[in-house]
Coordinates of C-alpha atoms and ligand atoms in Angstrom, one line a residue:
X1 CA 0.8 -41.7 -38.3
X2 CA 1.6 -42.6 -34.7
X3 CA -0.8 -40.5 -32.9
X4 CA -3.9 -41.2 -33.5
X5 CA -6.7 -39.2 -35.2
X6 CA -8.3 -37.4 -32.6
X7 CA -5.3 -37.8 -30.3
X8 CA -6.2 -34.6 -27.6
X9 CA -3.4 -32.5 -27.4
X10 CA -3.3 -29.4 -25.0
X11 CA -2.6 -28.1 -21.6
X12 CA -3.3 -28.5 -17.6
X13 CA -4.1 -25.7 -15.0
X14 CA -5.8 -26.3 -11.8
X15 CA -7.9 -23.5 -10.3
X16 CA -6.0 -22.6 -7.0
X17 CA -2.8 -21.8 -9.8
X18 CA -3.9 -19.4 -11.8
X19 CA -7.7 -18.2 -11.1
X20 CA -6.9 -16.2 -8.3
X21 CA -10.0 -14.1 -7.3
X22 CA -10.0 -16.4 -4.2
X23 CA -12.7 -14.4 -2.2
X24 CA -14.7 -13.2 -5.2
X25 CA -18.6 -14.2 -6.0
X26 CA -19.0 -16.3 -2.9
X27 CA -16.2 -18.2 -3.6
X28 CA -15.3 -19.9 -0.2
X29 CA -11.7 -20.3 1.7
X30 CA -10.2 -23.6 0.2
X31 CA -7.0 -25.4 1.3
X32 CA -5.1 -23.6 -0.8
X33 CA -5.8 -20.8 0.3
X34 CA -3.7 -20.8 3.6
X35 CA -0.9 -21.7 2.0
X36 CA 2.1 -19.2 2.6
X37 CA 4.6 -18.5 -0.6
X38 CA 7.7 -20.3 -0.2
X39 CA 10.7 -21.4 -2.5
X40 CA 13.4 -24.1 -3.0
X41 CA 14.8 -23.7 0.2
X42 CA 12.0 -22.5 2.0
X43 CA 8.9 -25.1 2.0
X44 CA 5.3 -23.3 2.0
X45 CA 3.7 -23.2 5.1
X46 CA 0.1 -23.5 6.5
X47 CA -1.4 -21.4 8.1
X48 CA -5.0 -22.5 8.5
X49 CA -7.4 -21.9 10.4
X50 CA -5.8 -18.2 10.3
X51 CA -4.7 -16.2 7.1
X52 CA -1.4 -14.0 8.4
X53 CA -1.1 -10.5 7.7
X54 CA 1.9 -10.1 5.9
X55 CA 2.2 -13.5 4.3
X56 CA 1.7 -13.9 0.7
X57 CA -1.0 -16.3 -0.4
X58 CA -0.4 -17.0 -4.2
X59 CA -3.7 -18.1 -4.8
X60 CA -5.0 -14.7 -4.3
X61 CA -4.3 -13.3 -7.4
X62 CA -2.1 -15.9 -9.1
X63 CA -2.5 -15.3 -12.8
X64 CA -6.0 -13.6 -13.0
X65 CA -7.3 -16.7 -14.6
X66 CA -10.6 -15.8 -13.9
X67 CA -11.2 -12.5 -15.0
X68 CA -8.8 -13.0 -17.9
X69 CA -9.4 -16.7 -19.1
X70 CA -11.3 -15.6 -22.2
X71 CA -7.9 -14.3 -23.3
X72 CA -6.2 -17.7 -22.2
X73 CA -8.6 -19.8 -23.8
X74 CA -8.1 -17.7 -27.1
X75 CA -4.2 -18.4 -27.5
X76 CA -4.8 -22.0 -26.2
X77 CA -7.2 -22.1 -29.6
X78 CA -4.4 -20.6 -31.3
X79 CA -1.7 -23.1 -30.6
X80 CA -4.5 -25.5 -31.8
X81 CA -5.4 -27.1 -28.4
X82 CA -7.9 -29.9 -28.8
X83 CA -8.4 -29.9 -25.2
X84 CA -8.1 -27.8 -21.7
X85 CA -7.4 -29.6 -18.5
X86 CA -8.6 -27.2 -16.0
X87 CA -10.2 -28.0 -12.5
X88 CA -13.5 -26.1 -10.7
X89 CA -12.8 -24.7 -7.2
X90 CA -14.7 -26.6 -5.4
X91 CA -15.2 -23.9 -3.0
X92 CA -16.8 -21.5 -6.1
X93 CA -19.6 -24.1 -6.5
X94 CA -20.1 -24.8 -2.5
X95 CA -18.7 -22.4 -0.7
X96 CA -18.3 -24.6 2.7
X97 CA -18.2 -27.9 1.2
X98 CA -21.5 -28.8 3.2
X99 CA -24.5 -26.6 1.7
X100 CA -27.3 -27.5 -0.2
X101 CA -28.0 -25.2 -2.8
X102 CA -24.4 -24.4 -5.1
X103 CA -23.6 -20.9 -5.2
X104 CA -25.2 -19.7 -8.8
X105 CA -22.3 -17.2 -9.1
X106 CA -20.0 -20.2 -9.4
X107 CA -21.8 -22.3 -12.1
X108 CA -22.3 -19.0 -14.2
X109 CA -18.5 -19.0 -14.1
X110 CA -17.7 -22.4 -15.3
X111 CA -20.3 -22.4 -17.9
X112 CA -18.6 -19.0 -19.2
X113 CA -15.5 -20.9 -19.4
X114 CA -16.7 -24.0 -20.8
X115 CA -18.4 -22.0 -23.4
X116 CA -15.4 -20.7 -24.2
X117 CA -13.6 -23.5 -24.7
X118 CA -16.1 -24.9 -27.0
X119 CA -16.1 -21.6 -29.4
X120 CA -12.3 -22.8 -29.8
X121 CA -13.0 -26.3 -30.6
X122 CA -11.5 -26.9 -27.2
X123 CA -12.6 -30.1 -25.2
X124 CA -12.6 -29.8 -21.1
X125 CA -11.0 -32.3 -19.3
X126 CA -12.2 -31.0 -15.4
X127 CA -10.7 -32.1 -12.5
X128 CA -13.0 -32.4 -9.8
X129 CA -10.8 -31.5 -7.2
X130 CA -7.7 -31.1 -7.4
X131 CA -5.9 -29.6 -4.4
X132 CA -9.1 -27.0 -3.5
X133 CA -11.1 -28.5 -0.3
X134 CA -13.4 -26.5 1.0
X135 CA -12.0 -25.5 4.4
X136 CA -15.2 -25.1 5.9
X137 CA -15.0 -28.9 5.8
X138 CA -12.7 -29.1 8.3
X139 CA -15.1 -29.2 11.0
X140 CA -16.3 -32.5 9.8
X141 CA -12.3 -33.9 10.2
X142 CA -12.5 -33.3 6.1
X143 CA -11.8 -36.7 4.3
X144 CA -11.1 -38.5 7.2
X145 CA -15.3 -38.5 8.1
X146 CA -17.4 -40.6 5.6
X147 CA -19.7 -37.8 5.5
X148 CA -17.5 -35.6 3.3
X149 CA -18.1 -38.4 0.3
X150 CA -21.8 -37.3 0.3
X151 CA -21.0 -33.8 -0.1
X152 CA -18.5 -34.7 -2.4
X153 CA -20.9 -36.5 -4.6
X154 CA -23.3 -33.5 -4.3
X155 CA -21.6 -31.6 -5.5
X156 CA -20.8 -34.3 -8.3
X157 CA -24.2 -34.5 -9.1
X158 CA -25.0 -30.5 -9.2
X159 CA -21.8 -30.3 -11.9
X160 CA -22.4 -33.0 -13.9
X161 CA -26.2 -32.0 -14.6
X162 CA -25.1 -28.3 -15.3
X163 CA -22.8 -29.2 -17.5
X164 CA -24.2 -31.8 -19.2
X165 CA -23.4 -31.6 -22.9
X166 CA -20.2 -29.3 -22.2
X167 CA -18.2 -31.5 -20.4
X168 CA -17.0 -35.6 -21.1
X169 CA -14.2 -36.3 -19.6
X170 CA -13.6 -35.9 -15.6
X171 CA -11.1 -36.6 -13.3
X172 CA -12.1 -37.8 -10.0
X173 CA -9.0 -36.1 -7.5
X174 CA -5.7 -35.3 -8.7
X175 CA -3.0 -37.4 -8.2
X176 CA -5.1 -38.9 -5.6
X177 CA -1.7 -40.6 -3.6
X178 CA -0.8 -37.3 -2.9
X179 CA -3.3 -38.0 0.3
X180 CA -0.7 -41.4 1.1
X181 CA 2.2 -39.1 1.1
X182 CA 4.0 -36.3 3.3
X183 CA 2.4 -33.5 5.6
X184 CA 1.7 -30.9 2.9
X185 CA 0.5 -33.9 0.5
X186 CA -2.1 -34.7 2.8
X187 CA -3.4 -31.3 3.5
X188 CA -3.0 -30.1 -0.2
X189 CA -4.8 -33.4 -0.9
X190 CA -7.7 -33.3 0.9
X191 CA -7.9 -30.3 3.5
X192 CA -6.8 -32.9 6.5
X193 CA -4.3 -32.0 9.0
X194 CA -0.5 -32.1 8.0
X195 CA -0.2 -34.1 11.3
X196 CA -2.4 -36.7 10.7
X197 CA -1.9 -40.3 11.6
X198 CA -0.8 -43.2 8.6
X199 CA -4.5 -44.6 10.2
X200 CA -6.2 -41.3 9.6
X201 CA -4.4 -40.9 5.7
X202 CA -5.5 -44.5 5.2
X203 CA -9.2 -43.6 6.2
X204 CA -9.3 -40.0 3.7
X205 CA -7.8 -42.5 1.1
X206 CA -10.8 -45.2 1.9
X207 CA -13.3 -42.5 1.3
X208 CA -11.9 -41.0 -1.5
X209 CA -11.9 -44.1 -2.5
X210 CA -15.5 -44.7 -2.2
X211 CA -16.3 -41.5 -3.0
X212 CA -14.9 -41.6 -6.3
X213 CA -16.6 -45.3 -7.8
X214 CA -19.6 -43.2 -6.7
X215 CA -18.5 -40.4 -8.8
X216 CA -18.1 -42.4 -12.0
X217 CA -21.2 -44.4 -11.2
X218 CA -23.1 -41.1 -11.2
X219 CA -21.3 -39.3 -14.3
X220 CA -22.8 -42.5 -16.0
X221 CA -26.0 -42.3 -15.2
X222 CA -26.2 -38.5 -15.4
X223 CA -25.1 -39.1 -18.8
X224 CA -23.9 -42.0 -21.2
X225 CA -21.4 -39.9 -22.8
X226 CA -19.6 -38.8 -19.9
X227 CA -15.7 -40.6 -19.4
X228 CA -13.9 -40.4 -16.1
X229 CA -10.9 -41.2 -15.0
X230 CA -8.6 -41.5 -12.4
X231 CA -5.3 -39.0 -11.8
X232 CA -2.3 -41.3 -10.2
X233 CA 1.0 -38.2 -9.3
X234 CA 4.0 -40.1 -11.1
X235 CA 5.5 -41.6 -8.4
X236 CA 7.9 -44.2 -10.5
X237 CA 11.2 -46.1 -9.5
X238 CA 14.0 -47.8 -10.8
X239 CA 15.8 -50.8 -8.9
X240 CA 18.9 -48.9 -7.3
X241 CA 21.1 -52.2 -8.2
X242 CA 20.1 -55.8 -9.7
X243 CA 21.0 -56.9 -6.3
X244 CA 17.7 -59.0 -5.6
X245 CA 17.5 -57.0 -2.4
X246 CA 17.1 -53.8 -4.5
X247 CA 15.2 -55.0 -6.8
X248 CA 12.8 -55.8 -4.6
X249 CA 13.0 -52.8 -2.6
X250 CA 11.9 -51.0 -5.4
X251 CA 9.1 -53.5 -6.5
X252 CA 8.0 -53.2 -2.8
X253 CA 7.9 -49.4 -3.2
X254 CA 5.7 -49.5 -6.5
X255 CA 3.5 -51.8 -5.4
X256 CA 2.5 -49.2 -2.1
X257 CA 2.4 -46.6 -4.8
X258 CA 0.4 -48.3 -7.3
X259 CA -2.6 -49.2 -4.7
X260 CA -4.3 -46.4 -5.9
X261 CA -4.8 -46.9 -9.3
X262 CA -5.2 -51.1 -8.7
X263 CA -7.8 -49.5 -6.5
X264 CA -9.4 -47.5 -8.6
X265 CA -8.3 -49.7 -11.8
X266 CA -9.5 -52.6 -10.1
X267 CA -12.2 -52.3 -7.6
X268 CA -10.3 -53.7 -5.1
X269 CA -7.0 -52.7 -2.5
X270 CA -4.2 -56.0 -4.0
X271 CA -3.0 -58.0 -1.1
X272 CA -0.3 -56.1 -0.3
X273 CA -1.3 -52.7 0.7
X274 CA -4.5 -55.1 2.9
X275 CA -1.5 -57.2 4.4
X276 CA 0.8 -54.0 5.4
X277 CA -2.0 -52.0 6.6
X278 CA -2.6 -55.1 8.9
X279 CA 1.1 -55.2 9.9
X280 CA 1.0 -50.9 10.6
X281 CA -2.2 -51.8 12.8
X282 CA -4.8 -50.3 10.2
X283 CA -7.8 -50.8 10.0
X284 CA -10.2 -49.6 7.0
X285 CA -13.7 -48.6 8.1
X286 CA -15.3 -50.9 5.9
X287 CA -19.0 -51.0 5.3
X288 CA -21.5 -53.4 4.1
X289 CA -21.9 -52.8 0.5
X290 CA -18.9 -50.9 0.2
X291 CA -16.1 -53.8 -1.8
X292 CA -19.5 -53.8 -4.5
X293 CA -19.5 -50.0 -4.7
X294 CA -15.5 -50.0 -5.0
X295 CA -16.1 -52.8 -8.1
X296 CA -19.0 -51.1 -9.3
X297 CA -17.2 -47.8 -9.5
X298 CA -14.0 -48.6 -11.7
X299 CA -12.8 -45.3 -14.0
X300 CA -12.8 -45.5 -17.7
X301 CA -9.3 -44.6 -18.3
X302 CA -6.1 -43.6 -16.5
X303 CA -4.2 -40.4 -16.3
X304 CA -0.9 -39.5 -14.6
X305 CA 1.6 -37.0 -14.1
X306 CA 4.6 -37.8 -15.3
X307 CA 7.9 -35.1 -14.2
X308 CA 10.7 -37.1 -13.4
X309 CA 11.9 -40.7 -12.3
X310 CA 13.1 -42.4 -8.7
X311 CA 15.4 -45.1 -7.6
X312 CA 14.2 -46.9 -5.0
X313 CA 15.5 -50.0 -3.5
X314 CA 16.6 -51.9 0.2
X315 CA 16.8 -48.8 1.9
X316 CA 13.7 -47.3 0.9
X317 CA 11.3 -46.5 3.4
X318 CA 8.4 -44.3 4.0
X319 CA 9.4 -41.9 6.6
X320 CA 6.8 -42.7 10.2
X321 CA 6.6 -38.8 11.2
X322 CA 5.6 -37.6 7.9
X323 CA 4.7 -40.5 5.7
X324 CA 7.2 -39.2 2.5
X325 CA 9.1 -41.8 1.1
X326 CA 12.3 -41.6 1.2
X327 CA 14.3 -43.4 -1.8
X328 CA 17.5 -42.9 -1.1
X329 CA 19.4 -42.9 -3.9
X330 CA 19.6 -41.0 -7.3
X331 CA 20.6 -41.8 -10.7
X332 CA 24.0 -40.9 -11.9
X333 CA 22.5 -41.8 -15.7
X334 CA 20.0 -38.4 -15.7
X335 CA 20.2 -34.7 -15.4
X336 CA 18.1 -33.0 -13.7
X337 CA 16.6 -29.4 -13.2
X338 CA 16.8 -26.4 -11.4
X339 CA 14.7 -27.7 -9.0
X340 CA 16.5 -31.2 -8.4
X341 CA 14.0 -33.0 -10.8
X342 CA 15.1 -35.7 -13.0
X343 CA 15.2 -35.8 -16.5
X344 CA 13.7 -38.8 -18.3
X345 CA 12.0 -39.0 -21.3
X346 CA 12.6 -43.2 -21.8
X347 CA 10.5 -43.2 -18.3
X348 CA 7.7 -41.7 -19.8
X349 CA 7.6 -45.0 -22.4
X350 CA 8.8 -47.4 -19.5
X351 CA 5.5 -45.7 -17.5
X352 CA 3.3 -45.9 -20.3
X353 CA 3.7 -49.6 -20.7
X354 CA 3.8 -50.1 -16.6
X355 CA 0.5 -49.1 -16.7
X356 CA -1.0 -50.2 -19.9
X357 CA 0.4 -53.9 -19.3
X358 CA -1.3 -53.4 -15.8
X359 CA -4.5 -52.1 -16.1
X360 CA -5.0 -52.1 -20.1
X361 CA -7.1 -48.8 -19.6
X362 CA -6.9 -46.1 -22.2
X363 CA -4.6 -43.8 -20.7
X364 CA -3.6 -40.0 -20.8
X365 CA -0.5 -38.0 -20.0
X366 CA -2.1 -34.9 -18.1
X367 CA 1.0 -33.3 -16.4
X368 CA 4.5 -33.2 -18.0
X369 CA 6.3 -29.8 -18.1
X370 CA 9.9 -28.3 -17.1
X371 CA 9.5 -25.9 -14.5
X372 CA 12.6 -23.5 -15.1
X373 CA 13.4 -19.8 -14.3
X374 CA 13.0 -17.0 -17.2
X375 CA 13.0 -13.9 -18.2
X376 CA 12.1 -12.4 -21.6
X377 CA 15.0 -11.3 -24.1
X378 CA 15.8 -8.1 -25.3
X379 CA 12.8 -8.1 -28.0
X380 CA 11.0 -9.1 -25.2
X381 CA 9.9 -13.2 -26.2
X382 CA 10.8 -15.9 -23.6
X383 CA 13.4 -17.8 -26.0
X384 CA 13.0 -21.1 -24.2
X385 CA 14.5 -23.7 -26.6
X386 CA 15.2 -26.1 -23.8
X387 CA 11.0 -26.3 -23.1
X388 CA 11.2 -27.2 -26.6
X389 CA 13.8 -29.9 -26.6
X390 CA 12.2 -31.3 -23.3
X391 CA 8.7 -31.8 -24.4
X392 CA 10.4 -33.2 -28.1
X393 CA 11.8 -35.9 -26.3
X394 CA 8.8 -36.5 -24.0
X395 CA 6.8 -36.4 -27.4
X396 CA 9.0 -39.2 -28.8
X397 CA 8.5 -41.4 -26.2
X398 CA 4.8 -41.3 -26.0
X399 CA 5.7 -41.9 -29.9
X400 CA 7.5 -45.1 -29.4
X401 CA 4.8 -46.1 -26.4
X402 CA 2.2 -46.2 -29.4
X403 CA 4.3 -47.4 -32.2
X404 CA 6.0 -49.8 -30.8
X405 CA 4.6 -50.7 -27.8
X406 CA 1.2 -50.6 -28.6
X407 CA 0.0 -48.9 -25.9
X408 CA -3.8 -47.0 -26.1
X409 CA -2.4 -43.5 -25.4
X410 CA -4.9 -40.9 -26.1
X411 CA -3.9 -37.5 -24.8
X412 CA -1.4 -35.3 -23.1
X413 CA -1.8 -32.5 -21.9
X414 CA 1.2 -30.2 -20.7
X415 CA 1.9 -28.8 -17.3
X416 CA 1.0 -24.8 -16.7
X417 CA 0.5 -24.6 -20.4
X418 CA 0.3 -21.0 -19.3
X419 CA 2.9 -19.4 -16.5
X420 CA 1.1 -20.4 -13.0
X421 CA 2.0 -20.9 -9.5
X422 CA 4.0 -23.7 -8.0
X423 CA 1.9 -25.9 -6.1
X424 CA 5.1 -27.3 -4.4
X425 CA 7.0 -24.2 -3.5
X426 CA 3.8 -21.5 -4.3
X427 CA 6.3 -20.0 -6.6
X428 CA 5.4 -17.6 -9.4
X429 CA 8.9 -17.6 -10.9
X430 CA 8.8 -21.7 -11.5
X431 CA 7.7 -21.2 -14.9
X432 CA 5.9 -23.8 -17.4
X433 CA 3.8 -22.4 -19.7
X434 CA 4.3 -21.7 -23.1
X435 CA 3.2 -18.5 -22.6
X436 CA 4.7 -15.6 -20.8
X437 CA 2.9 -14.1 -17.6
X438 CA 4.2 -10.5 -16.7
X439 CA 3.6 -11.2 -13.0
X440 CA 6.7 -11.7 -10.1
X441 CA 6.2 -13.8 -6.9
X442 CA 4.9 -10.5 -4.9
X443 CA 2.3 -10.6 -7.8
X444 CA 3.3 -7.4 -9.2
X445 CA 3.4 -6.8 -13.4
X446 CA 1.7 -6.1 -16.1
X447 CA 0.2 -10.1 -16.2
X448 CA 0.3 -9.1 -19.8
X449 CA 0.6 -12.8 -21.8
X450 CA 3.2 -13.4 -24.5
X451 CA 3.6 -16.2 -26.6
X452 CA 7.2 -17.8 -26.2
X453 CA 9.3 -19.8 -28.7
X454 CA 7.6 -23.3 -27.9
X455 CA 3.9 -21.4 -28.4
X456 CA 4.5 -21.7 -32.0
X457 CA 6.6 -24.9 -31.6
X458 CA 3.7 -27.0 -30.1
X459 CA 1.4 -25.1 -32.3
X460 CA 3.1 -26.9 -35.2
X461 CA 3.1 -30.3 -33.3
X462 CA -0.4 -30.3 -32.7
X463 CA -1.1 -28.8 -36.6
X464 CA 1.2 -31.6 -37.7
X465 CA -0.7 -34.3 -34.9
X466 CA 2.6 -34.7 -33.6
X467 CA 4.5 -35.7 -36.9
X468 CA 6.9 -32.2 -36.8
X469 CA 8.5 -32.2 -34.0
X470 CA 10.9 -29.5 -35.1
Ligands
LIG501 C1 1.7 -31.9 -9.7 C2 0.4 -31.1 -9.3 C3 0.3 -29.8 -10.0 C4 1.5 -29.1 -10.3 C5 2.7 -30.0 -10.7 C6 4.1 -29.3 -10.8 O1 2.1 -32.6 -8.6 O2 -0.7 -31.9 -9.7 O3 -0.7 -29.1 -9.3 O4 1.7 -27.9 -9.8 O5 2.8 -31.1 -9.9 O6 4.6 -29.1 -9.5 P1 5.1 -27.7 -9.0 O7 4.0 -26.7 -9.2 O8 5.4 -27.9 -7.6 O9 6.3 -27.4 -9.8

């Protein structure tokens, strides 16, 4: 058998996608929640500090997750998931980031849901945060003040000792270069402003950073049993060319990409990412103690996100106003979606072994998914055959990465295993999941759940620990 025993299949949601409920039992305003609807040619805007009458937020409602997650859970138990990746609001637990005592309401919740999961045989895997910063931490210049890191760890320490015995496995921050990247990244990332300096990104990252070693140093202590790991958003290019030029254009590309797992890998920024930040003028606020703490604080394993692949190469280049990088080429050897995505299953092996040659971390899949738009037949089932072929060959690969390769893969969970927003685009119609929600992007339907075709299909792959793949 290729996958091995205990391999933890299952499926990802994050809390600002499909909880909704964003004002309900204390929860607190989070990043998310200023962020406007938009679509593929229409980017989602942000609104904060204000909430617009007559905008759509699609974290108010989203999918209902958290009045209806008992529901969820039940048919992620009946396609025979051996774990949930889900995330807590931040915002539910403190409501403005910077309080003292958690909100109870918030716990309750989470231990309701956990609970849950566990009646299913379900294990959590919980990001910390992932794309949810309390707004009220704005005032502090969210990540970009050292302070945040001890409210961040607070709140660390309040979760872990709640659910101590429920939950293993944590993520720190999802795909924690998201905070490196364009205006929205940033925000999304970490509550800081869209306009914010490469010195002031650099600085969220630093503490994130930090803030994170402290994390897994705690979860430790807190207790033995506890795994966490860090969450790196697939960024991953080809050379455009075996011109040497391209070639390392590209590598030059990876290696500003891949400072935040080496960091977090590691213990330590690699020489590159210190020597450009001194050629951009940066300057990390370094304090005593901190290179230990950054050692000290190294994750137990390694998860990505894994969509699509780049091509990167001399003309790469991180754009100055926004900080996106901007490739510049594309690759006349894939398809890709509706959304402009590439499809590329081989990358998901080439990826595997990038990172297991690397960091030789146990390492997890925990976003993989094709986003497409559907509609239920006649009788009234999403027929999605395509979802089916796409996670087959996504399947194979991890396959190979094992067999073959001999990489220590030991889960993967799929994106929006459930119909949820877009984070990108805030789209309801960008669909995922291998279930059906009745819900449009004014966030009008029944939400009534149906399985579609690849429910049963994965059902069968997981049954089958990923021997039937048809
Ligand atoms: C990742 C995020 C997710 C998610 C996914 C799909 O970057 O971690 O939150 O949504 O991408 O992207 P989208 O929702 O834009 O299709």
């Amino acid at each position: 058998m290729a996958f091995p025993e205990g391999f933890l299949w299952g499926g990802a949601t994050a809390a600002n996608q499909c909880e909704g409920a964003w004002d309900v039992d204390g929860k607190g305003p989070c990043s998310a929640d200023f962020m406007t609807q938009g679509d593929r040619s229409h980017p989602r805007e942000i609104t904060w500090p204000e909430r617009v009458e007559g905008k759509v937020y699609p974290g108010d409602i989203a999918i209902d997750h958290y009045h209806r997650f008992e529901e969820d859970i039940a048919l992620f138990g009946e396609m025979g998931f051996k774990t949930y990746r889900m995330s807590i609001a931040w915002s539910r637990i403190f409501p403005n980031g910077d309080e003292t005592e958690p909100n109870e309401a918030g716990l309750a919740h989470y231990d309701a849901v956990f609970d849950c999961c566990h009646k299913y045989g379900i294990e959590p895997l919980v990001t910390i945060s992932h794309y949810e910063t309390p707004m009220g931490l704005a005032k502090y210049g969210s990540w970009e003040n050292r302070k945040v890191i001890d409210f961040f760890v607070h709140y660390c320490d309040v979760i872990f000792r709640r659910y101590k015995g429920k939950v293993h496995y944590w993520l720190t921050f999802n795909e924690i270069n998201s905070m490196g990247m364009g205006m929205m990244s940033c925000y999304m990332a970490g509550g800081m402003d869209p306009h914010s300096t490469p010195q002031q990104k650099a600085t969220a990252s630093y503490h994130q950073f930090l803030a994170s070693a402290k994390a897994v140093q705690l979860a430790h202590q807190i207790d033995p049993e506890n795994k966490v790991g860090a969450m790196y958003g697939g960024i991953f290019s080809y050379p455009a060319t075996c011109d040497p030029d391209d070639v390392m254009g590209n590598y030059k590309f990876m290696q500003n990409c891949f400072m935040y797992p080496d960091v977090q890998c590691r213990g330590a920024y690699p020489a590159s990412a210190l020597k450009a930040y001194e050629r951009e003028g940066i300057v990390l606020p370094v304090q005593e103690g901190d290179a230990e703490l950054l050692k000290a604080g190294t994750v137990d394993f390694l998860t990505y996100s894994y969509y699509f692949s780049m091509v990167a190469g001399k003309d790469t280049h991180f754009d100055v106003d926004t900080g996106s990088p901007v490739t510049g080429y594309s690759n006349p050897y894939l398809e890709t979606t509706e959304w402009g995505w590439t499809i590329d299953p081989v990358g998901l092996r080439y990826t595997l072994n990038l990172f297991w040659d690397r960091y030789g971390l146990p390492l997890m899949v925990v976003e993989n998914g094709l986003g497409v738009i559907e509609e239920p037949g006649e009788d009234g089932i999403v027929h999605d055959q395509y979802r089916i072929d796409y996670h087959r060959e996504h399947i194979k690969a991890m396959r190979d990465a094992i067999e073959l390769d001999g990489v220590d893969l030991r889960g993967y969970t799929t994106w929006g295993c459930i119909d949820i927003v877009s984070a990108g685009t805030g789209e309801m119609r960008k669909r995922y999941g291998f279930i059906y929600v009745d819900a449009d992007d004014s966030y009008q339907g029944s939400f009534a759940r149906t399985p579609k075709d690849s429910f049963w299909w994965y059902q069968r792959v997981i049954a089958s620990n990923g021997e039937c793949l048809e």
